[in-house]
Coordinates of C-alpha atoms in Angstrom, one line a residue:
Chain A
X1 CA 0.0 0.0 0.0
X2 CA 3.2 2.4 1.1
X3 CA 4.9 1.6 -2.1
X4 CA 2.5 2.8 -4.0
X5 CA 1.8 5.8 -2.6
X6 CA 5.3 6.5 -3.0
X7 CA 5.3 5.6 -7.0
X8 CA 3.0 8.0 -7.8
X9 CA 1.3 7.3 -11.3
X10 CA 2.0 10.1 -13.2
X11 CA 0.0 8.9 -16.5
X12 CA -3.0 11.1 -15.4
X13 CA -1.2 14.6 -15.0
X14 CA -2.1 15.5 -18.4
X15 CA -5.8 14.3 -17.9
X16 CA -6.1 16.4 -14.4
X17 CA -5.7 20.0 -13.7
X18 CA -2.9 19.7 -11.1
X19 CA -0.6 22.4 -11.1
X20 CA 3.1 21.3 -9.8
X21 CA 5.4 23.6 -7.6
X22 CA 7.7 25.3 -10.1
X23 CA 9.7 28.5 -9.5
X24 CA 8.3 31.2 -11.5
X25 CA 5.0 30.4 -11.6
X26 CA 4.3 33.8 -13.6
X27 CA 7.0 33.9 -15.7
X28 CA 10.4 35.5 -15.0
X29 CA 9.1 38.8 -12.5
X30 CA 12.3 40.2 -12.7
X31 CA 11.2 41.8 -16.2
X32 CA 8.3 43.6 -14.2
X33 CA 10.9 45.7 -12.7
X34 CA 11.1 49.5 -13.0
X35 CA 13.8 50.1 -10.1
X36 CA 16.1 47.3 -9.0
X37 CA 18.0 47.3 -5.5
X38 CA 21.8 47.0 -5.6
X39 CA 23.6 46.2 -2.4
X40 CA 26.8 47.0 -1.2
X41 CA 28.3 44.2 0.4
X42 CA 30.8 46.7 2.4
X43 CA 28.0 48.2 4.3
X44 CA 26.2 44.9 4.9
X45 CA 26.0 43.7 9.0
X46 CA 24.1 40.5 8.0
X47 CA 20.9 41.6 10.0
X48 CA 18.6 39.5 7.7
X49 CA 15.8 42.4 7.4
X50 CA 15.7 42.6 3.7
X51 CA 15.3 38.3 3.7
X52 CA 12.8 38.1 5.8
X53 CA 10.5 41.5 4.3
X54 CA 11.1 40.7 1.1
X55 CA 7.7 39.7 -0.4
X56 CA 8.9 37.7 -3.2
X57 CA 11.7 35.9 -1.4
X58 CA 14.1 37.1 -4.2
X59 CA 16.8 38.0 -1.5
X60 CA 18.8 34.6 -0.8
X61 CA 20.1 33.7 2.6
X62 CA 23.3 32.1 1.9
X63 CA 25.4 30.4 4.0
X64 CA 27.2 32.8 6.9
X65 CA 23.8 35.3 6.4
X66 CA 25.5 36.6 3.6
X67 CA 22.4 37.9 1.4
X68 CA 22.1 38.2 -2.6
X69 CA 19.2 39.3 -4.6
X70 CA 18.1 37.0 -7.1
X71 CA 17.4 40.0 -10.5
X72 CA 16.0 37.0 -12.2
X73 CA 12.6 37.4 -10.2
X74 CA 13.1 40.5 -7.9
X75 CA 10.0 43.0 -9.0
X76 CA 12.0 45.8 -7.9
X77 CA 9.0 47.1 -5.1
X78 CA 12.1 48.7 -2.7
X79 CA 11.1 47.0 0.9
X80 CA 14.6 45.9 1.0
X81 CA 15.8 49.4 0.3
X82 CA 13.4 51.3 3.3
X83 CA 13.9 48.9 5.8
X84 CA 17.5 48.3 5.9
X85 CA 18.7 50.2 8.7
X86 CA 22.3 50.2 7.4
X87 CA 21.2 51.7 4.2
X88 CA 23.6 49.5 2.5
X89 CA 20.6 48.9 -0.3
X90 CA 19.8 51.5 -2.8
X91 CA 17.6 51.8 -6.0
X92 CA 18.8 52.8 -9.2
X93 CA 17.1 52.4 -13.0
X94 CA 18.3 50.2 -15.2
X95 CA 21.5 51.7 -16.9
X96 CA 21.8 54.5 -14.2
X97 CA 25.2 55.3 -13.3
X98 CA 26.0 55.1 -9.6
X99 CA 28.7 55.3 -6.5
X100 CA 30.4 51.7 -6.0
X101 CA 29.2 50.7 -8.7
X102 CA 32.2 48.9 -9.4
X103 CA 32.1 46.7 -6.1
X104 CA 28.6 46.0 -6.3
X105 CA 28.7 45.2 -10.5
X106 CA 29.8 41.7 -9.6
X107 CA 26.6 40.7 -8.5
X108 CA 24.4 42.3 -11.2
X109 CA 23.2 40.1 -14.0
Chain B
X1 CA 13.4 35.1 19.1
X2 CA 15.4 36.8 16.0
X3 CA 15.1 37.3 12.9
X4 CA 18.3 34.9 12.2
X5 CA 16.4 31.6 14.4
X6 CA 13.9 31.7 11.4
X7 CA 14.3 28.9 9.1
X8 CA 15.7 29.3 5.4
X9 CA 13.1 27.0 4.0
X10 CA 11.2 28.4 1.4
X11 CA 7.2 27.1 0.8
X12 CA 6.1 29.8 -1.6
X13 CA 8.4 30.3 -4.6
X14 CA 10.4 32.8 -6.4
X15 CA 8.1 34.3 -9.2
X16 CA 4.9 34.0 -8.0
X17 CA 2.3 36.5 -9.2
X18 CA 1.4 38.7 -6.6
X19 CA 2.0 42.5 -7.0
X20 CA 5.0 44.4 -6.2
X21 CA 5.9 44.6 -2.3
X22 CA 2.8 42.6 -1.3
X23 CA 2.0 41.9 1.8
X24 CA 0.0 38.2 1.4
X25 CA 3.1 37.0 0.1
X26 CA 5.3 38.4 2.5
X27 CA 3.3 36.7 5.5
X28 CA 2.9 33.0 3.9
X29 CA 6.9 33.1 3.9
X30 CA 7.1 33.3 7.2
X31 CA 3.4 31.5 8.0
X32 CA 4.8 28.4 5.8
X33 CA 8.4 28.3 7.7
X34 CA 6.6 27.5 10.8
X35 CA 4.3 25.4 9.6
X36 CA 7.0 23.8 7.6
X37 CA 6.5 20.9 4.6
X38 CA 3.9 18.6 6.2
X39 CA 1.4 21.1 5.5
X40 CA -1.9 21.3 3.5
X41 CA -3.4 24.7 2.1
X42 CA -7.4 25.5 1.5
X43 CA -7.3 28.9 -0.1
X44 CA -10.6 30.0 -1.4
X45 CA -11.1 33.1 -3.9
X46 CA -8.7 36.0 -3.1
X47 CA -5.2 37.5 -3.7
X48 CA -3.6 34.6 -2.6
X49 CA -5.6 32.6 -5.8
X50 CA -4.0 34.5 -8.1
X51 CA -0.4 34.4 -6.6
X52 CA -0.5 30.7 -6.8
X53 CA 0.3 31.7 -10.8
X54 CA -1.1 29.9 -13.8
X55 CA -2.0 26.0 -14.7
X56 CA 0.0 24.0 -15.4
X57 CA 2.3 25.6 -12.9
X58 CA 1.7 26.6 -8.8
X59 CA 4.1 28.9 -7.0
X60 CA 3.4 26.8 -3.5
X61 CA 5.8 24.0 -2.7
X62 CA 2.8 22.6 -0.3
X63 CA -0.5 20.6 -1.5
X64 CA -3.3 23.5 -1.9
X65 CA -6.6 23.1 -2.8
X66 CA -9.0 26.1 -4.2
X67 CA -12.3 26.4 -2.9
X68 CA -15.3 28.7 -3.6
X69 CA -15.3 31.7 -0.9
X70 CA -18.0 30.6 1.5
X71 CA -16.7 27.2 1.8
X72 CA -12.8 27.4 2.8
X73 CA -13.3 26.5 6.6
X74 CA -15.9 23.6 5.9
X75 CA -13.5 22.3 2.9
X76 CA -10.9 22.3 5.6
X77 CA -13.2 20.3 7.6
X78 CA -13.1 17.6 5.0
X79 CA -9.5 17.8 4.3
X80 CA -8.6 17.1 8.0
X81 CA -11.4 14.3 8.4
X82 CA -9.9 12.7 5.4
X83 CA -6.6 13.1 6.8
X84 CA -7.9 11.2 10.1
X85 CA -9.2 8.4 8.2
X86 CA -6.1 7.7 6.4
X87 CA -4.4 7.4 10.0
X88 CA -2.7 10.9 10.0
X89 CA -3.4 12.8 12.1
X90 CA -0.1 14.8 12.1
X91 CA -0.5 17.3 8.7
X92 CA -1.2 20.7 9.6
X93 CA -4.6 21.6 7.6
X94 CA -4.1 25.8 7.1
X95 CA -7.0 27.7 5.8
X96 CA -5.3 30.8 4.3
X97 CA -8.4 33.2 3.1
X98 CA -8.6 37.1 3.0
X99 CA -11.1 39.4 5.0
X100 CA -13.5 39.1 2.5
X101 CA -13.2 35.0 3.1
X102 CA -13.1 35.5 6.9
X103 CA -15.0 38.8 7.7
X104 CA -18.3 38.5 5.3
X105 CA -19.0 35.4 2.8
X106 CA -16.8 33.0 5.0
X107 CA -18.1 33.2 8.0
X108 CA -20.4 31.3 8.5
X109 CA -18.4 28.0 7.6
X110 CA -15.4 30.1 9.9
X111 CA -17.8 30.0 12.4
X112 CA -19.1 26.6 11.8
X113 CA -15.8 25.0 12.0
X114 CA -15.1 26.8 15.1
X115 CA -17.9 26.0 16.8
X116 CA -17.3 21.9 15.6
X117 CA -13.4 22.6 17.4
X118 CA -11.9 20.9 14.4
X119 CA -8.2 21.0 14.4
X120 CA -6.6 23.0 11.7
X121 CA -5.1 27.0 11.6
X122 CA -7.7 29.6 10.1
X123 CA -5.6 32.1 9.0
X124 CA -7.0 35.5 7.8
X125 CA -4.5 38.1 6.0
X126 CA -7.0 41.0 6.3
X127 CA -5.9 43.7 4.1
X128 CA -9.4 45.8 4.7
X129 CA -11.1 45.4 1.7
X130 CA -11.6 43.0 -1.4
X131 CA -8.3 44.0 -3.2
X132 CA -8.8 41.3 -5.2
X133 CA -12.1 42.5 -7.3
X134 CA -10.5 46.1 -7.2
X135 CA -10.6 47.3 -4.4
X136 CA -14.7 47.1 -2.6
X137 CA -15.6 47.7 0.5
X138 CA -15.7 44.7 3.1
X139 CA -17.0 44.3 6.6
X140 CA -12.7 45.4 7.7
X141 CA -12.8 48.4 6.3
X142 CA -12.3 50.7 9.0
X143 CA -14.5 53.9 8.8
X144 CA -13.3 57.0 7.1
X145 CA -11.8 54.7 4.7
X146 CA -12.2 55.2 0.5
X147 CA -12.8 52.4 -1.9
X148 CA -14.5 51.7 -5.1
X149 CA -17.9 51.2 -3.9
X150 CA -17.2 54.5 -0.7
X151 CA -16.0 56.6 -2.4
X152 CA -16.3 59.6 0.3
X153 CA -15.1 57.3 2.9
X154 CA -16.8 54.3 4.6
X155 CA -19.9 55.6 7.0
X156 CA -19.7 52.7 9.3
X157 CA -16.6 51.4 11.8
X158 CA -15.1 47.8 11.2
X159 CA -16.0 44.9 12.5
X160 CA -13.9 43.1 14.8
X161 CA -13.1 39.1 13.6
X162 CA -11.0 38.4 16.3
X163 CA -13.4 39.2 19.0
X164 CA -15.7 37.5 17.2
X165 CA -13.3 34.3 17.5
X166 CA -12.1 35.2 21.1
X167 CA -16.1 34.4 21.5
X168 CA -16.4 30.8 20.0
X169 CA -14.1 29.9 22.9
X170 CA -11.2 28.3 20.8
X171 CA -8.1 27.1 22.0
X172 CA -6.0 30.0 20.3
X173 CA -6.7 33.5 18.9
X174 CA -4.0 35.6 17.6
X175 CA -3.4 39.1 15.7
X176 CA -0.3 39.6 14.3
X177 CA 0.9 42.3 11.6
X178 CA 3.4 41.8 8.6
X179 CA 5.6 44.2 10.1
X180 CA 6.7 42.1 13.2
X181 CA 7.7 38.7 11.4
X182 CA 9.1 37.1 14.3
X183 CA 5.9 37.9 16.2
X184 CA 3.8 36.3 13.2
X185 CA 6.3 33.1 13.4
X186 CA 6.1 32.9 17.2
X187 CA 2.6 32.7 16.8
X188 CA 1.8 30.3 13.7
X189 CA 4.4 28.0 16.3
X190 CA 1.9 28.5 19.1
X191 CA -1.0 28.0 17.1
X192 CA 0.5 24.5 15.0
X193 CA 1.9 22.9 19.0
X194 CA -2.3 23.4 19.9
X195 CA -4.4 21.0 19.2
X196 CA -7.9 22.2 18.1
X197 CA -9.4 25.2 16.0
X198 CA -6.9 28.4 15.9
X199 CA -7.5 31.4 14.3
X200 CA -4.7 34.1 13.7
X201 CA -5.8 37.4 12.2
X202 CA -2.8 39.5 9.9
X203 CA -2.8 42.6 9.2
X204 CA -1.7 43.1 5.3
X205 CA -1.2 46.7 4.4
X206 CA -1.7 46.7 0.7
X207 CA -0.5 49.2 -1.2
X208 CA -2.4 49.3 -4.0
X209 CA -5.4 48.9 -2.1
X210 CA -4.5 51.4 0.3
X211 CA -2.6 53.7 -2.2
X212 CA 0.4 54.1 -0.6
X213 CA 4.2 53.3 -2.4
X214 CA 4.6 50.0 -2.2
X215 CA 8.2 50.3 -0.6
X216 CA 6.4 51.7 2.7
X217 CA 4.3 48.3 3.0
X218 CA 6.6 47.5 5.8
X219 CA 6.4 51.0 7.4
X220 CA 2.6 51.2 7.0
X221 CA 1.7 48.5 9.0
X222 CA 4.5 49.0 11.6
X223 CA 2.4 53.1 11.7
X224 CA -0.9 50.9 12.1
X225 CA 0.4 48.9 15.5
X226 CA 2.3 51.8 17.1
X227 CA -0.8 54.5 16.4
X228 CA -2.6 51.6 17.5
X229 CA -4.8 51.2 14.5
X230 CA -4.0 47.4 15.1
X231 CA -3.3 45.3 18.2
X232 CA -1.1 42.8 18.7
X233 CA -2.1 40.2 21.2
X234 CA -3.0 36.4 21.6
X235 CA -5.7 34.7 23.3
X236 CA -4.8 31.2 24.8
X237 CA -7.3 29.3 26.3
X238 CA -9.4 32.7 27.7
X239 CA -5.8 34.1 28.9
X240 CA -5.3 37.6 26.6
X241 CA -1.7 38.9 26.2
X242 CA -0.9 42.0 24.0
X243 CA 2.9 41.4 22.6
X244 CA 4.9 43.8 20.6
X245 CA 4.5 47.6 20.6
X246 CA 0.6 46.7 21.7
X247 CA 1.9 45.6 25.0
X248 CA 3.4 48.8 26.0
X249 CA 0.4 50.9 25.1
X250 CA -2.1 49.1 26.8
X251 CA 0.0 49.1 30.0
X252 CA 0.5 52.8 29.5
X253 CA 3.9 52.5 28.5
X254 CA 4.1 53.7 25.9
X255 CA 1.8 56.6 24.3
X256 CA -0.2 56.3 20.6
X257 CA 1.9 57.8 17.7
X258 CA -0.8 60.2 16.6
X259 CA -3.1 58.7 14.0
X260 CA -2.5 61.0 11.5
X261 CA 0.8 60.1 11.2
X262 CA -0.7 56.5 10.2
X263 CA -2.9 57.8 7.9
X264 CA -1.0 60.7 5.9
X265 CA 0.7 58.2 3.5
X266 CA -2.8 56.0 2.5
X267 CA -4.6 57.7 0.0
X268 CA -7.8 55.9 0.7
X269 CA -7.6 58.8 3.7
X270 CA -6.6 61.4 1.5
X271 CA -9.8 63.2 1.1
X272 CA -10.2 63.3 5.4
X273 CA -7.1 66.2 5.5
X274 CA -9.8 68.4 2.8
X275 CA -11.2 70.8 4.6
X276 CA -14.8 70.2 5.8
X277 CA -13.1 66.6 7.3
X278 CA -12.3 67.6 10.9
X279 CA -15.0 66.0 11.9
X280 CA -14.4 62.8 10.5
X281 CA -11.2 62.6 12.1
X282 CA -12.2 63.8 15.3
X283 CA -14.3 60.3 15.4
X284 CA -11.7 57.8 14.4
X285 CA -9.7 59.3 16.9
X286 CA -12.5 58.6 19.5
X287 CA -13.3 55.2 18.0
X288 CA -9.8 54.7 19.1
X289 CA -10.1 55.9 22.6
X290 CA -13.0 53.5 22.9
X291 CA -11.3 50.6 21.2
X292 CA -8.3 50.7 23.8
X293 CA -10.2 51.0 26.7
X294 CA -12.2 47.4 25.5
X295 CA -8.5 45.6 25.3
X296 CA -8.0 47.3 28.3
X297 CA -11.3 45.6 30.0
X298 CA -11.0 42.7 28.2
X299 CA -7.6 42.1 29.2
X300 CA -8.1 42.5 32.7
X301 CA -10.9 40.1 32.7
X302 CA -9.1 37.5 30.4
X303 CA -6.3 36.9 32.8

């Protein structure tokens, strides 16, 4: 009885309107973007705000706290930027020239 | 607890289709890290429907089932008596439904699951209004408020869901508020270790809804709890406790940021700073007075 609950038969999917998890469920959001957030790692205390506020979950919690936004699917709405209390995020347009920009190009796409 | 204990588990994914800096999703990540994988979603028509993104794809890494809006809480029912019968009786069965699914149409399966005790979480993200249809007036909507359908601002004070719950008698009633996520997580904990029918209420401040810019989400409903627009507090078994900023300004603590202050950003509110308003103003303000001194009652007789 286990084991087949654990093979699931698959054969139906196509027949059933069962939606699977998949990232990006709307497409890449990242292209609804007006504004995107650039960090500055230098300026960074690994408080964890901008994760945990972030209402798409695009800012990744890697290993050590260290945080990185994901462009791919960030929409660009600026929580991150108002509530860090470093102010080590800021927004800029697409193509805008900015200070550090060198330091911080590494992460941009 | 800190915002570093919180778990890096991720239930709703990247890409989902909810608006720019909203709230609904920013309160199921932290709901669904408490709750964790072994979790099963009834979500019946709002926001939430739409964030779940398009066929054949779903932006929640849990099972969710859609349900029409007056029948989320009974669905649940099922779910969790269908769970039973299998021999589980460990998956956490979360009703995730707006004020619109909680406040008006509903309730009266809310209320009927309540009153039956069956054990899953009722959680309702109340962001004051049906945002989903474009923005309507609902049973939340606090008065003074403008939507679609009041245009000159809402002629009648909210309800209040929460006292409504505290009044079934349930095991566990909560209000939380996006702004405080390690309040919200502390409480979905609570709320999944209790066995029986919980019901946490979130405040969602949404900015199109609302009109603010949708970078202040955050800020807005932090404004909300420290003019005290919103309380935060739990009910456990007919014990109150107000946590957070809440705490301090029931105990007198702590004084009200003044309301305007809350309300300068929202557009729906715009039109109370015309002249003509004062009035207006002068009676949320008093609604407040009398809403405080109520938690302050009803605190000292839920002890």
């Amino acid at each position: 009885m286990i084991s087949k609950v654990e093979k699931r038969d698959r054969s139906m999917d196509k027949r059933t309107t069962i939606s699977r998890p998949t990232e990006g469920a709307a497409g890449k959001t990242g292209s609804w973007r007006d504004q995107k957030p650039v960090l500055d790692q230098k300026k960074c205390k690994k408080c964890l705000r901008c994760w945990i506020f972030c209402p798409e979950g695009a800012i990744v919690r890697k290993e050590g706290d260290a945080v990185e936004i994901d462009y791919e699917y960030c929409k660009g709405c600026g929580v991150c930027m108002k509530e860090c209390p470093f102010k080590a995020i800021i927004m800029v347009r697409e193509g805008e020239v900015y200070e550090n920009q060198e330091e911080c190009a590494k992460e941009e796409p | 607890m800190a915002i570093k204990d919180l778990p890096k588990d991720e239930y709703l994914l990247k890409g989902n289709a909810a608006c720019p800096g909203c709230p609904a999703s920013q309160a199921l990540r932290v709901v669904l890290k408490a709750l964790g994988q072994n979790t099963t979603m009834v979500v019946p028509a709002c926001c939430t429907a739409v964030i779940q993104g398009i066929y054949p794809k779903s932006a929640f890494n849990v099972p969710l089932m859609n349900i029409a809006f007056e029948a989320a809480a009974a669905c649940a029912s099922g779910i969790k008596a269908g769970y039973k019968a299998q021999g589980n009786d460990d998956t956490n069965v979360l009703v995730w439904a707006g004020d619109g699914g909680s406040y008006d149409i509903g309730f009266q399966a809310l209320s009927g699951a309540a009153e039956r005790g069956t054990d899953m979480i009722f959680i309702c993200y109340n962001n004051q209004m049906y945002s989903n249809t474009g923005v309507q007036r609902s049973g939340a909507t606090p008065y003074g408020a403008s939507t679609t359908t009041t245009w000159t601002g809402k002629l009648e004070h909210n309800k209040d869901l929460s006292e409504i719950m505290i009044a079934h008698h349930i095991p566990y009633v909560a209000s939380a508020c996006v702004s405080y996520p390690e309040d919200l997580y502390a409480k979905v904990q609570k709320a999944k270790s209790i066995r029986g029918f919980k019901f946490i209420e979130i405040l969602a401040p949404c900015p199109p809804g609302w009109r603010f810019p949708m970078e202040s989400m955050v800020e807005q409903g932090r404004l909300a709890v420290e003019s005290g627009m919103w309380a935060l507090y739990e009910v456990e078994n007919d014990k109150m406790t107000f946590t957070g900023p809440s705490k301090g300004i029931l105990e007198g603590l702590r004084q009200r940021k003044p309301v305007v202050e809350y309300m300068k950003a929202q557009g729906r509110f715009s039109h109370l700073f015309k002249p003509g308003n004062e009035g207006k103003m002068k009676i949320i303000e008093q609604h407040l007075d009398v809403v405080w001194d109520r938690y302050r009652k009803q605190s000292s007789c839920l002890k």
